[in-house]
C-alpha positions as semicolon CSV with decimal commas, in nm:
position;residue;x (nm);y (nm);z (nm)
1;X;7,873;-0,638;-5,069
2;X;7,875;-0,945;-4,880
3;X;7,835;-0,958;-4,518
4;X;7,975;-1,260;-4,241
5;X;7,677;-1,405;-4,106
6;X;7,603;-1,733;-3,882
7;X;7,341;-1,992;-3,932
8;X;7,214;-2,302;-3,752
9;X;7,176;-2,527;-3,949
10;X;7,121;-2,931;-3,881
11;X;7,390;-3,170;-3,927
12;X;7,232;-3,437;-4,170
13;X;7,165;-3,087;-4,398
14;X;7,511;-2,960;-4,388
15;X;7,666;-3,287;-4,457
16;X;7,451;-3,278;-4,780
17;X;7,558;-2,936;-4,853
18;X;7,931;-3,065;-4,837
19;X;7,870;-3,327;-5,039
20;X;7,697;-3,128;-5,326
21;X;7,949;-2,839;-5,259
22;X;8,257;-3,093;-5,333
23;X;8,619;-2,956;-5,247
24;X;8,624;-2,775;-5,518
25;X;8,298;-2,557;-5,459
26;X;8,308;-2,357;-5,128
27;X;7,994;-2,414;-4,880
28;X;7,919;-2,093;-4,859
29;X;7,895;-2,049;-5,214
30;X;7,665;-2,375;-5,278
31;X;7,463;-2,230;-4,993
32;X;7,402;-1,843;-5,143
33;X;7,318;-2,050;-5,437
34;X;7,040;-2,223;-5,328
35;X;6,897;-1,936;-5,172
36;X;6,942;-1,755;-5,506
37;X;6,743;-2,012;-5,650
38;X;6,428;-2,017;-5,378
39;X;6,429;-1,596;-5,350
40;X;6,380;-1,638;-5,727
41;X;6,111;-1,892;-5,704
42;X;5,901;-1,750;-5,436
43;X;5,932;-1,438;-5,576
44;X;5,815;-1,580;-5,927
45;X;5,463;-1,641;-5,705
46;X;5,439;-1,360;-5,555
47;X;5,145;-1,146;-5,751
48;X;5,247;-0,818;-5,869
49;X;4,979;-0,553;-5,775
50;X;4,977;-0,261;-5,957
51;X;4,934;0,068;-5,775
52;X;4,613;0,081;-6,009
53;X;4,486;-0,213;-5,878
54;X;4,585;-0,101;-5,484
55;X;4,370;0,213;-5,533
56;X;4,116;0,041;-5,722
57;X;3,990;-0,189;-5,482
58;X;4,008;0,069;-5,169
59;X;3,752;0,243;-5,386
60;X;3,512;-0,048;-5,394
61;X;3,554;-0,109;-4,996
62;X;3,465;0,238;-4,950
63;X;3,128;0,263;-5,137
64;X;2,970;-0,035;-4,958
């Protein structure tokens, strides 16, 4: 579901946006794109702990 939402963002970066977006492409659209794109990336460096690995090292901190 997609939901209205406002954003500041600076002028020079819009303009950019536009420009990249065309007439054909909506803003919007170029914009959810993009932050597709860097979700997927950070989330790409994120590690992935298993719960294994959670429980794991609490039982190391807790025999010191």
């Amino acid at each position: 579901m997609r939901v209205r939402t406002n954003i500041i963002i600076e002028e020079k970066i819009l303009a950019r946006i536009d420009a990249l977006a065309g007439e054909r492409i909506k803003r919007a659209a170029t914009i959810e794109k993009a932050l597709l794109e860097y979700i997927e990336r950070e989330e790409a460096k994120a590690p992935v702990i298993v719960e294994e690995e959670i429980v794991d090292k609490k039982a190391v901190g807790k025999r010191r």
